[in-house]
């Protein structure tokens, strides 16, 4: 199984490092066609959206998401999923406070150490969305069918 990491902008390198030989960079629709799963990394969602539109990738990504293949979206990737309707959630960008740019915290179950970097806050989850992890009662890891979205950076946390 090959996992593609959308490599237009942002933190795709850390995902590729975590994936090792199983990971490949994806920049085109043709490359997307070669992978079995996809990571939408963190970064700057406004820049990523512009590059997706400019590169004509929006439709190919949409098809990939609808195909049911696994998608992991972190941070800016989660923002894109909300924006494009790939996850039925509403997010507020940079909502964990400007003065606290980055922080680490244990999730409410006490089992995951989470790394947040100018993270979006999930303000609403739709009916079909499962909440997999929370921080102080707020959802930080969610799943809808094949799409999993994280406010934090699993690729940077301890395993
Ligand atoms: N603040 C970024 C945005 O709004 C997301 C930050 C991140 O991906 N770590 O797109």
Short mmCIF file of N, CA and C and ligand atoms in Angstrom, two decimals:
data_model
loop_
_atom_site.label_atom_id
_atom_site.label_comp_id
_atom_site.label_asym_id
_atom_site.label_seq_id
_atom_site.Cartn_x
_atom_site.Cartn_y
_atom_site.Cartn_z
N UNK A 1 0.85 -1.20 0.00
CA UNK A 1 0.00 0.00 0.00
C UNK A 1 0.89 1.25 0.00
N UNK A 2 0.58 2.17 -0.90
CA UNK A 2 1.34 3.41 -1.01
C UNK A 2 0.50 4.58 -0.50
N UNK A 3 1.09 5.38 0.36
CA UNK A 3 0.41 6.55 0.88
C UNK A 3 1.02 7.80 0.26
N UNK A 4 0.19 8.60 -0.37
CA UNK A 4 0.64 9.86 -0.94
C UNK A 4 0.51 10.97 0.09
N UNK A 5 1.44 11.91 0.03
CA UNK A 5 1.35 13.09 0.88
C UNK A 5 1.28 14.30 -0.05
N UNK A 6 0.23 15.08 0.06
CA UNK A 6 0.10 16.26 -0.80
C UNK A 6 1.26 17.20 -0.49
N UNK A 7 2.08 17.44 -1.49
CA UNK A 7 3.37 18.12 -1.26
C UNK A 7 3.41 19.47 -1.96
N UNK A 8 2.35 20.24 -1.82
CA UNK A 8 2.30 21.56 -2.45
C UNK A 8 2.94 22.62 -1.56
N UNK A 9 2.72 22.48 -0.24
CA UNK A 9 3.19 23.49 0.71
C UNK A 9 3.06 22.90 2.11
N UNK A 10 3.90 23.37 3.02
CA UNK A 10 3.71 23.02 4.43
C UNK A 10 4.49 21.80 4.87
N UNK A 11 3.92 21.09 5.86
CA UNK A 11 4.68 20.09 6.59
C UNK A 11 4.65 18.69 6.02
N UNK A 12 4.72 18.59 4.69
CA UNK A 12 4.65 17.25 4.09
C UNK A 12 5.90 16.41 4.40
N UNK A 13 7.04 17.07 4.63
CA UNK A 13 8.28 16.34 4.87
C UNK A 13 8.22 15.46 6.11
N UNK A 14 7.62 15.96 7.18
CA UNK A 14 7.54 15.17 8.42
C UNK A 14 6.65 13.95 8.23
N UNK A 15 5.57 14.10 7.44
CA UNK A 15 4.71 12.94 7.15
C UNK A 15 5.48 11.90 6.35
N UNK A 16 6.22 12.38 5.35
CA UNK A 16 6.99 11.45 4.52
C UNK A 16 8.04 10.73 5.35
N UNK A 17 8.67 11.47 6.27
CA UNK A 17 9.68 10.85 7.15
C UNK A 17 9.02 9.78 8.01
N UNK A 18 7.81 10.07 8.52
CA UNK A 18 7.11 9.11 9.37
C UNK A 18 6.67 7.88 8.57
N UNK A 19 6.35 8.08 7.30
CA UNK A 19 5.86 6.97 6.46
C UNK A 19 7.00 6.10 5.93
N UNK A 20 8.18 6.68 5.80
CA UNK A 20 9.31 5.92 5.26
C UNK A 20 9.04 5.48 3.83
N UNK A 21 9.38 4.25 3.52
CA UNK A 21 9.30 3.75 2.14
C UNK A 21 7.86 3.68 1.64
N UNK A 22 6.88 3.73 2.56
CA UNK A 22 5.48 3.61 2.14
C UNK A 22 4.92 4.94 1.63
N UNK A 23 5.68 6.04 1.76
CA UNK A 23 5.15 7.36 1.42
C UNK A 23 5.74 7.93 0.15
N UNK A 24 4.90 8.63 -0.62
CA UNK A 24 5.38 9.33 -1.83
C UNK A 24 4.77 10.72 -1.89
N UNK A 25 5.48 11.64 -2.52
CA UNK A 25 4.97 12.99 -2.71
C UNK A 25 3.91 12.98 -3.81
N UNK A 26 2.84 13.77 -3.58
CA UNK A 26 1.80 13.92 -4.60
C UNK A 26 1.67 15.40 -4.94
N UNK A 27 1.85 15.74 -6.22
CA UNK A 27 1.68 17.13 -6.67
C UNK A 27 0.74 17.25 -7.85
N UNK A 28 0.41 16.12 -8.48
CA UNK A 28 -0.43 16.17 -9.69
C UNK A 28 -1.54 15.12 -9.58
N UNK A 29 -2.55 15.29 -10.45
CA UNK A 29 -3.64 14.33 -10.48
C UNK A 29 -3.12 12.94 -10.86
N UNK A 30 -2.14 12.90 -11.75
CA UNK A 30 -1.58 11.61 -12.16
C UNK A 30 -0.92 10.91 -10.97
N UNK A 31 -0.18 11.67 -10.18
CA UNK A 31 0.46 11.09 -9.00
C UNK A 31 -0.59 10.63 -7.98
N UNK A 32 -1.66 11.40 -7.87
CA UNK A 32 -2.73 11.02 -6.95
C UNK A 32 -3.36 9.69 -7.36
N UNK A 33 -3.42 9.49 -8.67
CA UNK A 33 -3.98 8.24 -9.20
C UNK A 33 -3.18 7.00 -8.85
N UNK A 34 -1.94 7.19 -8.40
CA UNK A 34 -1.06 6.05 -8.10
C UNK A 34 -1.11 5.61 -6.63
N UNK A 35 -1.83 6.35 -5.77
CA UNK A 35 -1.72 6.05 -4.34
C UNK A 35 -3.02 5.46 -3.79
N UNK A 36 -2.87 4.74 -2.67
CA UNK A 36 -4.01 4.05 -2.05
C UNK A 36 -4.59 4.83 -0.88
N UNK A 37 -3.82 5.78 -0.38
CA UNK A 37 -4.26 6.59 0.77
C UNK A 37 -3.57 7.94 0.63
N UNK A 38 -4.13 8.94 1.32
CA UNK A 38 -3.61 10.30 1.12
C UNK A 38 -3.52 11.04 2.45
N UNK A 39 -2.43 11.80 2.61
CA UNK A 39 -2.30 12.71 3.75
C UNK A 39 -2.38 14.14 3.23
N UNK A 40 -3.24 14.93 3.86
CA UNK A 40 -3.28 16.38 3.60
C UNK A 40 -2.57 17.03 4.78
N UNK A 41 -1.36 17.54 4.59
CA UNK A 41 -0.54 17.98 5.74
C UNK A 41 -0.92 19.37 6.25
N UNK A 42 -0.29 19.74 7.35
CA UNK A 42 -0.44 21.09 7.86
C UNK A 42 0.35 22.07 7.02
N UNK A 43 0.17 23.33 7.35
CA UNK A 43 0.82 24.39 6.58
C UNK A 43 -0.04 25.62 6.62
N UNK A 44 -0.20 26.26 5.50
CA UNK A 44 -1.03 27.45 5.41
C UNK A 44 -2.18 27.13 4.47
N UNK A 45 -3.39 27.00 5.04
CA UNK A 45 -4.51 26.51 4.24
C UNK A 45 -4.84 27.45 3.08
N UNK A 46 -4.66 28.76 3.27
CA UNK A 46 -4.98 29.70 2.18
C UNK A 46 -4.03 29.47 1.00
N UNK A 47 -2.75 29.26 1.29
CA UNK A 47 -1.76 29.02 0.23
C UNK A 47 -2.04 27.68 -0.43
N UNK A 48 -2.31 26.67 0.39
CA UNK A 48 -2.58 25.33 -0.16
C UNK A 48 -3.79 25.36 -1.08
N UNK A 49 -4.85 26.07 -0.65
CA UNK A 49 -6.07 26.13 -1.47
C UNK A 49 -5.77 26.80 -2.81
N UNK A 50 -4.96 27.86 -2.76
CA UNK A 50 -4.61 28.56 -4.01
C UNK A 50 -3.85 27.62 -4.95
N UNK A 51 -2.91 26.84 -4.39
CA UNK A 51 -2.11 25.94 -5.23
C UNK A 51 -2.96 24.79 -5.76
N UNK A 52 -3.91 24.34 -4.96
CA UNK A 52 -4.82 23.27 -5.42
C UNK A 52 -5.65 23.78 -6.60
N UNK A 53 -6.19 24.99 -6.46
CA UNK A 53 -7.02 25.56 -7.54
C UNK A 53 -6.16 25.81 -8.78
N UNK A 54 -5.01 26.41 -8.57
CA UNK A 54 -4.14 26.76 -9.70
C UNK A 54 -3.67 25.52 -10.43
N UNK A 55 -3.38 24.47 -9.67
CA UNK A 55 -2.89 23.23 -10.28
C UNK A 55 -4.00 22.36 -10.83
N UNK A 56 -5.25 22.83 -10.74
CA UNK A 56 -6.37 22.04 -11.25
C UNK A 56 -6.55 20.73 -10.51
N UNK A 57 -6.19 20.72 -9.23
CA UNK A 57 -6.21 19.47 -8.45
C UNK A 57 -7.50 19.24 -7.68
N UNK A 58 -8.32 20.26 -7.62
CA UNK A 58 -9.50 20.21 -6.75
C UNK A 58 -10.39 19.01 -7.08
N UNK A 59 -10.65 18.83 -8.38
CA UNK A 59 -11.56 17.76 -8.79
C UNK A 59 -10.96 16.38 -8.52
N UNK A 60 -9.68 16.24 -8.78
CA UNK A 60 -9.02 14.95 -8.54
C UNK A 60 -9.03 14.62 -7.04
N UNK A 61 -8.81 15.63 -6.22
CA UNK A 61 -8.85 15.41 -4.76
C UNK A 61 -10.26 15.04 -4.33
N UNK A 62 -11.22 15.75 -4.88
CA UNK A 62 -12.63 15.48 -4.57
C UNK A 62 -12.98 14.01 -4.90
N UNK A 63 -12.55 13.59 -6.08
CA UNK A 63 -12.81 12.20 -6.50
C UNK A 63 -12.14 11.20 -5.57
N UNK A 64 -10.92 11.51 -5.16
CA UNK A 64 -10.19 10.63 -4.26
C UNK A 64 -10.94 10.48 -2.95
N UNK A 65 -11.38 11.61 -2.40
CA UNK A 65 -12.11 11.59 -1.13
C UNK A 65 -13.40 10.78 -1.28
N UNK A 66 -14.12 11.00 -2.37
CA UNK A 66 -15.40 10.30 -2.58
C UNK A 66 -15.21 8.82 -2.88
N UNK A 67 -14.01 8.43 -3.31
CA UNK A 67 -13.75 7.03 -3.67
C UNK A 67 -13.74 6.12 -2.44
N UNK A 68 -13.61 6.72 -1.26
CA UNK A 68 -13.61 5.92 -0.04
C UNK A 68 -12.22 5.51 0.42
N UNK A 69 -11.19 5.89 -0.33
CA UNK A 69 -9.82 5.58 0.11
C UNK A 69 -9.48 6.43 1.34
N UNK A 70 -8.62 5.90 2.23
CA UNK A 70 -8.35 6.62 3.47
C UNK A 70 -7.64 7.95 3.26
N UNK A 71 -8.12 8.96 3.98
CA UNK A 71 -7.52 10.29 3.93
C UNK A 71 -7.27 10.74 5.37
N UNK A 72 -6.05 11.21 5.64
CA UNK A 72 -5.73 11.81 6.93
C UNK A 72 -5.42 13.29 6.69
N UNK A 73 -6.17 14.15 7.36
CA UNK A 73 -5.99 15.59 7.18
C UNK A 73 -5.57 16.20 8.51
N UNK A 74 -4.41 16.86 8.51
CA UNK A 74 -3.96 17.47 9.75
C UNK A 74 -3.96 18.98 9.59
N UNK A 75 -4.53 19.64 10.57
CA UNK A 75 -4.39 21.09 10.73
C UNK A 75 -4.86 21.85 9.49
N UNK A 76 -3.96 22.40 8.67
CA UNK A 76 -4.40 23.09 7.45
C UNK A 76 -5.19 22.14 6.56
N UNK A 77 -4.81 20.87 6.54
CA UNK A 77 -5.55 19.87 5.76
C UNK A 77 -6.98 19.73 6.26
N UNK A 78 -7.14 19.78 7.58
CA UNK A 78 -8.48 19.73 8.17
C UNK A 78 -9.29 20.96 7.74
N UNK A 79 -8.64 22.11 7.71
CA UNK A 79 -9.33 23.34 7.29
C UNK A 79 -9.82 23.20 5.84
N UNK A 80 -8.97 22.61 4.99
CA UNK A 80 -9.37 22.40 3.59
C UNK A 80 -10.56 21.44 3.50
N UNK A 81 -10.53 20.38 4.32
CA UNK A 81 -11.64 19.41 4.30
C UNK A 81 -12.96 20.08 4.69
N UNK A 82 -12.89 20.98 5.66
CA UNK A 82 -14.10 21.70 6.08
C UNK A 82 -14.55 22.64 4.96
N UNK A 83 -13.60 23.31 4.36
CA UNK A 83 -13.91 24.29 3.32
C UNK A 83 -14.52 23.64 2.08
N UNK A 84 -14.01 22.47 1.72
CA UNK A 84 -14.47 21.80 0.51
C UNK A 84 -15.61 20.82 0.77
N UNK A 85 -16.04 20.71 2.02
CA UNK A 85 -17.16 19.82 2.32
C UNK A 85 -16.78 18.36 2.36
N UNK A 86 -15.51 18.05 2.57
CA UNK A 86 -15.08 16.65 2.64
C UNK A 86 -15.26 16.09 4.05
N UNK A 87 -15.37 16.97 5.01
CA UNK A 87 -15.70 16.60 6.40
C UNK A 87 -16.79 17.58 6.84
N UNK A 88 -17.83 17.04 7.46
CA UNK A 88 -18.94 17.91 7.88
C UNK A 88 -18.64 18.52 9.25
N UNK A 89 -17.68 19.42 9.24
CA UNK A 89 -17.32 20.14 10.47
C UNK A 89 -17.16 21.62 10.12
N UNK A 90 -17.29 22.47 11.14
CA UNK A 90 -16.94 23.88 10.97
C UNK A 90 -15.72 24.14 11.83
N UNK A 91 -14.76 24.86 11.26
CA UNK A 91 -13.53 25.13 12.00
C UNK A 91 -13.26 26.63 12.03
N UNK A 92 -12.57 27.02 13.09
CA UNK A 92 -12.12 28.40 13.23
C UNK A 92 -10.59 28.36 13.16
N UNK A 93 -10.04 29.04 12.19
CA UNK A 93 -8.58 29.01 12.03
C UNK A 93 -7.87 29.71 13.18
N UNK A 94 -6.70 29.23 13.51
CA UNK A 94 -5.82 29.87 14.51
C UNK A 94 -6.55 30.16 15.81
N UNK A 95 -7.46 29.28 16.19
CA UNK A 95 -8.38 29.63 17.27
C UNK A 95 -7.88 29.27 18.66
N UNK A 96 -6.73 28.64 18.75
CA UNK A 96 -6.23 28.31 20.09
C UNK A 96 -5.39 29.45 20.66
N UNK A 97 -5.63 30.66 20.14
CA UNK A 97 -5.00 31.83 20.77
C UNK A 97 -3.73 32.26 20.09
N UNK A 98 -3.64 33.52 19.74
CA UNK A 98 -2.46 34.00 19.01
C UNK A 98 -1.21 33.97 19.88
N UNK A 99 -1.40 34.23 21.17
CA UNK A 99 -0.22 34.27 22.04
C UNK A 99 0.34 32.88 22.28
N UNK A 100 -0.51 31.86 22.15
CA UNK A 100 -0.03 30.48 22.30
C UNK A 100 0.07 29.86 20.91
N UNK A 101 1.13 30.19 20.21
CA UNK A 101 1.30 29.72 18.83
C UNK A 101 1.33 28.21 18.76
N UNK A 102 2.14 27.63 19.64
CA UNK A 102 2.30 26.18 19.64
C UNK A 102 2.28 25.70 21.08
N UNK A 103 1.74 24.52 21.28
CA UNK A 103 1.79 23.92 22.61
C UNK A 103 1.58 22.42 22.48
N UNK A 104 1.94 21.73 23.55
CA UNK A 104 1.68 20.30 23.61
C UNK A 104 0.75 20.04 24.77
N UNK A 105 -0.12 19.06 24.62
CA UNK A 105 -1.06 18.74 25.70
C UNK A 105 -1.46 17.28 25.59
N UNK A 106 -1.83 16.69 26.74
CA UNK A 106 -2.40 15.35 26.71
C UNK A 106 -3.87 15.46 26.37
N UNK A 107 -4.37 14.55 25.56
CA UNK A 107 -5.80 14.56 25.28
C UNK A 107 -6.57 14.11 26.52
N UNK A 108 -7.90 14.22 26.47
CA UNK A 108 -8.71 13.97 27.67
C UNK A 108 -8.62 12.53 28.15
N UNK A 109 -8.28 11.61 27.25
CA UNK A 109 -8.16 10.21 27.69
C UNK A 109 -6.82 9.96 28.38
N UNK A 110 -5.91 10.93 28.27
CA UNK A 110 -4.60 10.78 28.90
C UNK A 110 -3.68 9.82 28.17
N UNK A 111 -4.04 9.45 26.93
CA UNK A 111 -3.24 8.46 26.22
C UNK A 111 -2.43 9.04 25.08
N UNK A 112 -2.80 10.24 24.61
CA UNK A 112 -2.09 10.80 23.45
C UNK A 112 -1.49 12.15 23.81
N UNK A 113 -0.22 12.30 23.47
CA UNK A 113 0.41 13.61 23.64
C UNK A 113 0.30 14.34 22.30
N UNK A 114 -0.34 15.48 22.29
CA UNK A 114 -0.70 16.16 21.05
C UNK A 114 0.11 17.44 20.87
N UNK A 115 0.54 17.67 19.63
CA UNK A 115 1.30 18.87 19.28
C UNK A 115 0.39 19.79 18.47
N UNK A 116 0.19 21.01 18.98
CA UNK A 116 -0.66 21.99 18.28
C UNK A 116 0.20 23.14 17.77
N UNK A 117 0.00 23.52 16.51
CA UNK A 117 0.73 24.65 15.93
C UNK A 117 -0.29 25.56 15.23
N UNK A 118 -0.53 26.70 15.81
CA UNK A 118 -1.55 27.63 15.27
C UNK A 118 -2.77 26.84 14.77
N UNK A 119 -3.30 26.08 15.67
CA UNK A 119 -4.26 25.04 15.29
C UNK A 119 -5.67 25.58 15.11
N UNK A 120 -6.41 24.97 14.20
CA UNK A 120 -7.83 25.30 14.09
C UNK A 120 -8.62 24.65 15.21
N UNK A 121 -9.71 25.26 15.60
CA UNK A 121 -10.62 24.67 16.58
C UNK A 121 -11.85 24.17 15.84
N UNK A 122 -12.29 22.95 16.18
CA UNK A 122 -13.50 22.40 15.57
C UNK A 122 -14.70 22.92 16.37
N UNK A 123 -15.50 23.74 15.73
CA UNK A 123 -16.60 24.40 16.45
C UNK A 123 -17.93 23.67 16.31
N UNK A 124 -18.04 22.86 15.27
CA UNK A 124 -19.29 22.13 15.05
C UNK A 124 -18.95 20.81 14.37
N UNK A 125 -19.56 19.72 14.81
CA UNK A 125 -19.42 18.46 14.09
C UNK A 125 -20.80 18.01 13.62
N UNK A 126 -20.88 17.59 12.37
CA UNK A 126 -22.14 17.13 11.80
C UNK A 126 -22.52 15.75 12.31
N UNK A 127 -23.72 15.33 11.98
CA UNK A 127 -24.28 14.08 12.49
C UNK A 127 -23.47 12.84 12.14
N UNK A 128 -22.85 12.83 10.96
CA UNK A 128 -22.12 11.64 10.53
C UNK A 128 -20.67 11.61 10.97
N UNK A 129 -20.31 12.54 11.85
CA UNK A 129 -18.90 12.68 12.23
C UNK A 129 -18.67 12.10 13.62
N UNK A 130 -17.72 11.17 13.72
CA UNK A 130 -17.34 10.58 15.01
C UNK A 130 -16.24 11.41 15.64
N UNK A 131 -16.33 11.63 16.93
CA UNK A 131 -15.25 12.32 17.64
C UNK A 131 -14.35 11.25 18.27
N UNK A 132 -13.09 11.21 17.88
CA UNK A 132 -12.18 10.16 18.33
C UNK A 132 -11.30 10.60 19.49
N UNK A 133 -11.09 11.91 19.62
CA UNK A 133 -10.30 12.42 20.74
C UNK A 133 -10.73 13.84 21.04
N UNK A 134 -10.63 14.21 22.32
CA UNK A 134 -11.00 15.57 22.73
C UNK A 134 -9.90 16.16 23.60
N UNK A 135 -9.88 17.48 23.63
CA UNK A 135 -9.00 18.23 24.53
C UNK A 135 -9.88 19.21 25.29
N UNK A 136 -9.90 19.08 26.61
CA UNK A 136 -10.78 19.90 27.45
C UNK A 136 -12.22 19.90 26.91
N UNK A 137 -12.65 18.73 26.49
CA UNK A 137 -14.02 18.54 26.03
C UNK A 137 -14.28 18.91 24.59
N UNK A 138 -13.30 19.50 23.92
CA UNK A 138 -13.51 19.90 22.53
C UNK A 138 -12.90 18.87 21.58
N UNK A 139 -13.60 18.59 20.47
CA UNK A 139 -13.07 17.60 19.53
C UNK A 139 -11.76 18.06 18.89
N UNK A 140 -10.77 17.17 18.85
CA UNK A 140 -9.50 17.49 18.18
C UNK A 140 -9.11 16.41 17.17
N UNK A 141 -9.85 15.29 17.17
CA UNK A 141 -9.62 14.22 16.19
C UNK A 141 -10.99 13.68 15.82
N UNK A 142 -11.33 13.75 14.54
CA UNK A 142 -12.68 13.35 14.10
C UNK A 142 -12.58 12.47 12.87
N UNK A 143 -13.65 11.70 12.64
CA UNK A 143 -13.66 10.85 11.44
C UNK A 143 -15.06 10.83 10.84
N UNK A 144 -15.10 10.94 9.54
CA UNK A 144 -16.35 10.75 8.79
C UNK A 144 -16.03 9.80 7.65
N UNK A 145 -16.62 8.61 7.71
CA UNK A 145 -16.28 7.56 6.73
C UNK A 145 -14.76 7.41 6.60
N UNK A 146 -14.23 7.67 5.41
CA UNK A 146 -12.80 7.44 5.14
C UNK A 146 -11.90 8.63 5.49
N UNK A 147 -12.51 9.71 5.96
CA UNK A 147 -11.70 10.92 6.18
C UNK A 147 -11.52 11.17 7.68
N UNK A 148 -10.26 11.20 8.11
CA UNK A 148 -9.93 11.49 9.50
C UNK A 148 -9.26 12.86 9.55
N UNK A 149 -9.71 13.69 10.46
CA UNK A 149 -9.16 15.04 10.56
C UNK A 149 -8.63 15.31 11.96
N UNK A 150 -7.44 15.91 12.04
CA UNK A 150 -6.82 16.22 13.33
C UNK A 150 -6.47 17.71 13.41
N UNK A 151 -6.77 18.32 14.56
CA UNK A 151 -6.35 19.71 14.80
C UNK A 151 -4.86 19.77 15.09
N UNK A 152 -4.32 18.65 15.55
CA UNK A 152 -2.94 18.60 15.99
C UNK A 152 -2.08 17.92 14.92
N UNK A 153 -0.83 17.66 15.25
CA UNK A 153 0.12 17.10 14.28
C UNK A 153 0.57 15.71 14.72
N UNK A 154 -0.14 14.66 14.29
CA UNK A 154 0.25 13.30 14.69
C UNK A 154 1.66 12.95 14.22
N UNK A 155 2.09 13.56 13.14
CA UNK A 155 3.42 13.23 12.59
C UNK A 155 4.54 13.79 13.45
N UNK A 156 4.21 14.69 14.38
CA UNK A 156 5.23 15.29 15.24
C UNK A 156 5.15 14.81 16.68
N UNK A 157 4.06 14.14 17.03
CA UNK A 157 3.91 13.67 18.41
C UNK A 157 4.73 12.41 18.66
N UNK A 158 4.88 12.06 19.93
CA UNK A 158 5.56 10.80 20.23
C UNK A 158 4.61 9.65 19.91
N UNK A 159 5.13 8.52 19.46
CA UNK A 159 4.27 7.42 19.02
C UNK A 159 3.45 6.82 20.16
N1 LIG B 1 -2.82 28.31 10.80
C1 LIG B 1 -2.78 27.48 9.64
C2 LIG B 1 -3.93 27.78 8.71
O1 LIG B 1 -4.78 28.52 9.05
C3 LIG B 1 -2.82 26.02 10.03
C4 LIG B 1 -1.62 25.72 10.90
C5 LIG B 1 -1.05 24.37 10.66
O2 LIG B 1 -1.34 23.70 9.67
N2 LIG B 1 -0.19 23.98 11.56
O3 LIG B 1 -3.96 27.30 7.61
#
